[in-house]
């Protein structure tokens, strides 16, 4: 249920990293790894399944919004996820 703004002690700007700020130009990342980076975690940080589902939900739109700055690679196998990285211009 919505709450009045004044019921919160503090609010923060809703700012996201740019692809250049977030990703190493020499690496490719899965959506799960990007999700962790967006949360300020290491790409291989252990998170529980519920947390991973939530942060991946945030990462998918970020990838879509930043698609023109990214490249995607085919998964190594059909069981593996796709990988994303910075586009080189």
Backbone as a chain_set.jsonl record, in Angstrom:
{"seq": "XXXXXXXXXXXXXXXXXXXXXXXXXXXXXXXXXXXXXXXXXXXXXXXXXXXXXXXXXXXXXXXXXXXXXXXXXXXXXXXXXXXXXXXXX", "coords": {"N": [[0.838, -1.178, 0.0], [0.571, 2.242, -0.795], [2.552, 4.798, 0.792], [2.72, 7.889, 2.61], [5.171, 10.337, 1.691], [6.289, 11.789, 3.791], [6.345, 9.953, 5.828], [8.713, 8.664, 5.806], [12.059, 8.716, 7.011], [14.168, 9.571, 5.418], [14.887, 10.173, 1.967], [16.323, 9.106, -1.168], [18.161, 9.921, -4.153], [17.303, 8.261, -7.144], [19.514, 6.703, -8.718], [21.435, 5.138, -11.246], [24.212, 3.085, -12.203], [26.239, 3.807, -15.08], [26.929, 1.78, -17.984], [29.713, 1.93, -18.5], [30.726, 2.711, -16.031], [30.15, 0.521, -14.495], [30.976, -1.967, -15.654], [33.838, -3.953, -16.47], [35.803, -3.329, -19.247], [37.138, -5.431, -20.452], [35.872, -7.774, -19.838], [33.129, -10.185, -19.773], [29.778, -10.578, -18.667], [27.259, -12.356, -16.793], [23.667, -12.018, -16.433], [23.048, -12.354, -13.728], [25.508, -11.735, -12.524], [25.804, -9.061, -13.303], [23.62, -8.064, -11.931], [24.474, -8.339, -9.274], [26.687, -6.579, -9.282], [25.332, -4.152, -9.697], [24.238, -3.841, -7.217], [26.385, -3.233, -5.708], [27.967, -5.346, -5.009], [30.434, -7.995, -5.269], [30.903, -9.703, -8.392], [30.794, -12.49, -8.044], [29.615, -12.861, -5.599], [27.997, -14.555, -2.939], [24.566, -14.968, -2.753], [21.279, -15.416, -1.425], [18.652, -17.419, -2.886], [16.163, -16.053, -3.12], [16.92, -13.352, -2.854], [18.58, -13.151, -5.091], [16.698, -13.442, -7.145], [15.24, -11.068, -6.881], [17.221, -9.051, -7.312], [18.006, -9.662, -9.904], [15.662, -9.08, -11.227], [15.855, -6.305, -11.179], [18.125, -5.945, -12.71], [17.6, -6.801, -15.357], [15.892, -4.81, -16.696], [17.805, -2.728, -16.626], [19.823, -3.687, -18.325], [18.35, -3.751, -20.718], [17.696, -1.024, -21.079], [20.226, 0.028, -21.415], [21.133, -1.189, -23.709], [22.226, -0.326, -26.201], [24.812, 0.291, -25.564], [25.999, -2.08, -25.025], [27.214, -5.439, -25.685], [26.34, -8.799, -26.61], [27.071, -12.219, -25.976], [26.957, -15.522, -27.269], [25.853, -18.212, -25.206], [28.216, -20.482, -23.677], [27.379, -23.166, -23.585], [24.199, -24.83, -24.099], [23.028, -24.934, -21.617], [24.134, -22.904, -20.179], [24.095, -19.393, -19.158], [23.576, -16.352, -21.127], [26.092, -13.896, -21.987], [27.104, -10.574, -21.253], [28.689, -7.542, -22.244], [30.729, -4.543, -22.478], [30.221, -2.494, -25.313], [32.531, -1.983, -27.918], [33.694, 0.864, -29.423]], "CA": [[0.0, 0.0, 0.0], [1.386, 3.475, -0.823], [2.738, 5.533, 2.046], [3.098, 9.288, 2.41], [6.612, 10.587, 1.723], [6.732, 12.271, 5.104], [6.467, 8.839, 6.769], [10.087, 8.173, 5.711], [13.064, 9.611, 7.59], [15.044, 10.098, 4.382], [14.769, 9.604, 0.622], [17.57, 9.224, -1.917], [18.016, 9.972, -5.603], [17.298, 6.952, -7.782], [20.548, 6.801, -9.744], [22.027, 3.858, -11.614], [25.504, 3.139, -12.877], [26.309, 3.657, -16.529], [27.688, 0.571, -18.286], [31.142, 2.191, -18.374], [31.054, 2.769, -14.608], [29.872, -0.758, -13.851], [31.577, -3.152, -16.252], [35.216, -3.963, -16.936], [35.718, -3.461, -20.7], [37.798, -6.667, -20.89], [35.145, -8.927, -19.301], [31.727, -10.408, -20.12], [29.068, -10.876, -17.431], [25.892, -12.869, -16.845], [22.686, -11.12, -15.797], [23.224, -12.471, -12.278], [26.705, -10.984, -12.129], [25.462, -7.64, -13.446], [22.715, -7.746, -10.817], [25.289, -8.163, -8.066], [27.446, -5.338, -9.427], [24.408, -3.025, -9.498], [23.991, -3.741, -5.779], [27.643, -2.931, -5.029], [28.583, -6.605, -4.604], [31.332, -8.631, -6.224], [30.105, -10.514, -9.318], [30.646, -13.868, -7.576], [29.122, -12.859, -4.219], [26.927, -15.499, -2.618], [23.298, -14.395, -2.295], [20.268, -16.466, -1.389], [17.849, -17.515, -4.104], [15.161, -14.987, -3.133], [17.61, -12.097, -3.13], [19.02, -13.163, -6.486], [15.528, -13.2, -8.0], [14.901, -9.638, -6.798], [18.228, -8.196, -7.952], [17.949, -9.924, -11.336], [14.526, -8.284, -11.716], [16.349, -4.944, -11.374], [19.189, -5.932, -13.718], [17.076, -6.994, -16.713], [15.592, -3.515, -17.323], [19.043, -1.956, -16.79], [20.443, -4.182, -19.558], [17.524, -3.314, -21.851], [17.839, 0.433, -21.229], [21.601, 0.308, -21.835], [21.459, -2.154, -24.766], [23.07, 0.207, -27.277], [26.187, 0.359, -25.076], [26.398, -3.436, -24.655], [27.229, -6.549, -26.645], [25.966, -10.066, -26.004], [27.752, -13.382, -26.544], [26.247, -16.782, -27.138], [26.301, -19.019, -24.065], [29.154, -21.548, -24.042], [26.563, -24.356, -23.832], [22.77, -24.516, -24.004], [22.655, -24.838, -20.202], [24.74, -21.705, -19.609], [23.443, -18.125, -19.486], [24.258, -15.444, -22.05], [27.047, -12.994, -21.387], [27.025, -9.201, -21.72], [29.867, -6.736, -21.992], [30.721, -3.203, -23.074], [30.446, -2.382, -26.76], [33.753, -1.236, -28.245], [33.49, 1.745, -30.572]], "C": [[0.887, 1.246, 0.0], [1.43, 4.157, 0.546], [3.078, 6.976, 1.735], [4.617, 9.454, 2.501], [7.078, 10.994, 3.11], [6.813, 11.158, 6.149], [7.865, 8.221, 6.738], [11.041, 9.201, 6.297], [13.888, 10.298, 6.51], [14.699, 9.434, 3.048], [16.063, 9.895, -0.127], [17.26, 9.321, -3.399], [18.095, 8.547, -6.152], [18.248, 7.017, -8.973], [21.135, 5.42, -9.991], [23.374, 4.093, -12.284], [25.313, 3.167, -14.391], [27.068, 2.36, -16.799], [29.2, 0.765, -18.108], [31.587, 2.244, -16.919], [30.996, 1.383, -13.963], [30.737, -1.911, -14.35], [33.03, -2.932, -16.656], [35.177, -4.185, -18.452], [36.343, -4.745, -21.25], [37.049, -7.925, -20.464], [33.726, -8.98, -19.85], [31.041, -10.936, -18.865], [27.699, -11.497, -17.708], [24.956, -11.832, -16.224], [22.838, -11.169, -14.279], [24.43, -11.702, -11.767], [26.477, -9.484, -12.251], [24.563, -7.208, -12.295], [23.498, -7.51, -9.533], [26.082, -6.856, -8.13], [26.564, -4.115, -9.195], [24.091, -2.8, -8.019], [25.258, -3.438, -4.987], [28.356, -4.172, -4.523], [29.602, -7.056, -5.645], [30.493, -9.524, -7.139], [29.866, -11.951, -8.861], [30.145, -13.964, -6.135], [27.985, -13.869, -4.057], [25.704, -14.712, -2.137], [22.273, -15.514, -2.305], [19.368, -16.364, -2.619], [16.811, -16.4, -4.218], [15.765, -13.635, -3.457], [18.05, -12.041, -4.582], [17.852, -12.873, -7.423], [15.17, -11.716, -8.024], [15.929, -8.787, -7.529], [18.296, -8.438, -9.457], [16.779, -9.166, -11.951], [14.917, -6.832, -11.948], [17.346, -4.878, -12.529], [18.652, -6.035, -15.141], [16.686, -5.665, -17.358], [16.83, -2.65, -17.536], [19.739, -2.374, -18.076], [19.662, -3.689, -20.774], [17.687, -1.817, -22.118], [19.216, 0.79, -21.79], [22.057, -0.556, -23.005], [22.376, -1.582, -25.841], [24.535, 0.351, -26.862], [26.768, -1.017, -24.765], [26.479, -4.359, -25.86], [26.81, -7.797, -25.878], [26.701, -11.183, -26.724], [26.89, -14.612, -26.322], [26.746, -17.519, -25.896], [27.264, -20.113, -24.522], [28.455, -22.884, -24.335], [25.102, -23.949, -23.715], [22.307, -24.358, -22.56], [23.174, -23.556, -19.54], [23.953, -20.456, -19.982], [24.211, -17.367, -20.571], [25.187, -14.519, -21.27], [26.964, -11.629, -22.059], [28.315, -8.474, -21.38], [29.73, -5.379, -22.671], [30.97, -3.283, -24.57], [31.711, -1.557, -26.97], [33.485, -0.412, -29.49], [34.791, 2.226, -31.131]], "O": [[1.87, 1.29, 0.739], [0.484, 4.097, 1.332], [3.67, 7.257, 0.693], [5.27, 8.783, 3.3], [8.152, 10.584, 3.552], [7.302, 11.395, 7.253], [8.174, 7.351, 7.553], [10.864, 10.405, 6.11], [14.266, 11.461, 6.656], [14.274, 8.28, 3.009], [16.806, 10.81, 0.228], [16.213, 8.856, -3.851], [18.876, 7.731, -5.663], [17.844, 7.343, -10.09], [21.31, 4.632, -9.061], [23.633, 5.154, -12.853], [24.344, 2.618, -14.915], [27.787, 1.884, -15.921], [29.888, -0.132, -17.621], [32.715, 1.861, -16.606], [31.711, 1.111, -12.999], [31.183, -2.741, -13.557], [33.4, -1.856, -17.125], [34.564, -5.154, -18.901], [36.097, -5.104, -22.402], [37.53, -9.034, -20.699], [33.186, -7.981, -20.324], [31.654, -11.662, -18.082], [27.064, -11.204, -18.721], [25.403, -10.889, -15.571], [22.764, -10.135, -13.616], [24.378, -11.09, -10.7], [26.912, -8.719, -11.39], [24.724, -6.117, -11.749], [23.205, -6.575, -8.789], [26.143, -6.113, -7.15], [26.996, -3.148, -8.568], [23.719, -1.696, -7.62], [25.232, -3.387, -3.757], [29.258, -4.068, -3.692], [29.621, -6.552, -6.768], [29.47, -10.053, -6.703], [28.867, -12.566, -9.234], [30.237, -15.024, -5.516], [27.129, -14.01, -4.93], [25.803, -13.891, -1.225], [22.377, -16.452, -3.096], [19.338, -15.338, -3.3], [16.604, -15.86, -5.305], [15.203, -12.863, -4.233], [17.912, -11.007, -5.236], [18.008, -12.133, -8.395], [14.835, -11.173, -9.077], [15.558, -7.893, -8.289], [18.61, -7.518, -10.213], [16.885, -8.664, -13.069], [14.36, -6.186, -12.835], [17.408, -3.878, -13.243], [19.204, -5.411, -16.048], [17.111, -5.402, -18.483], [16.905, -1.914, -18.52], [20.198, -1.524, -18.838], [20.261, -3.255, -21.758], [17.804, -1.401, -23.27], [19.35, 1.748, -22.552], [23.256, -0.645, -23.267], [23.234, -2.304, -26.348], [25.405, 0.516, -27.717], [27.901, -1.118, -24.294], [25.893, -4.095, -26.91], [26.91, -7.848, -24.652], [26.93, -11.11, -27.932], [26.186, -14.726, -25.318], [27.931, -17.455, -25.572], [27.14, -20.618, -25.638], [28.878, -23.636, -25.213], [24.801, -22.839, -23.278], [21.291, -23.711, -22.308], [22.706, -23.173, -18.468], [23.236, -20.44, -20.982], [25.352, -17.703, -20.887], [25.075, -14.383, -20.051], [26.778, -11.531, -23.272], [28.951, -8.751, -20.363], [28.741, -5.105, -23.351], [31.822, -4.042, -25.032], [31.934, -0.559, -26.285], [33.083, -0.961, -30.516], [34.804, 2.98, -32.104]]}, "num_chains": 1, "name": "protein.A"}
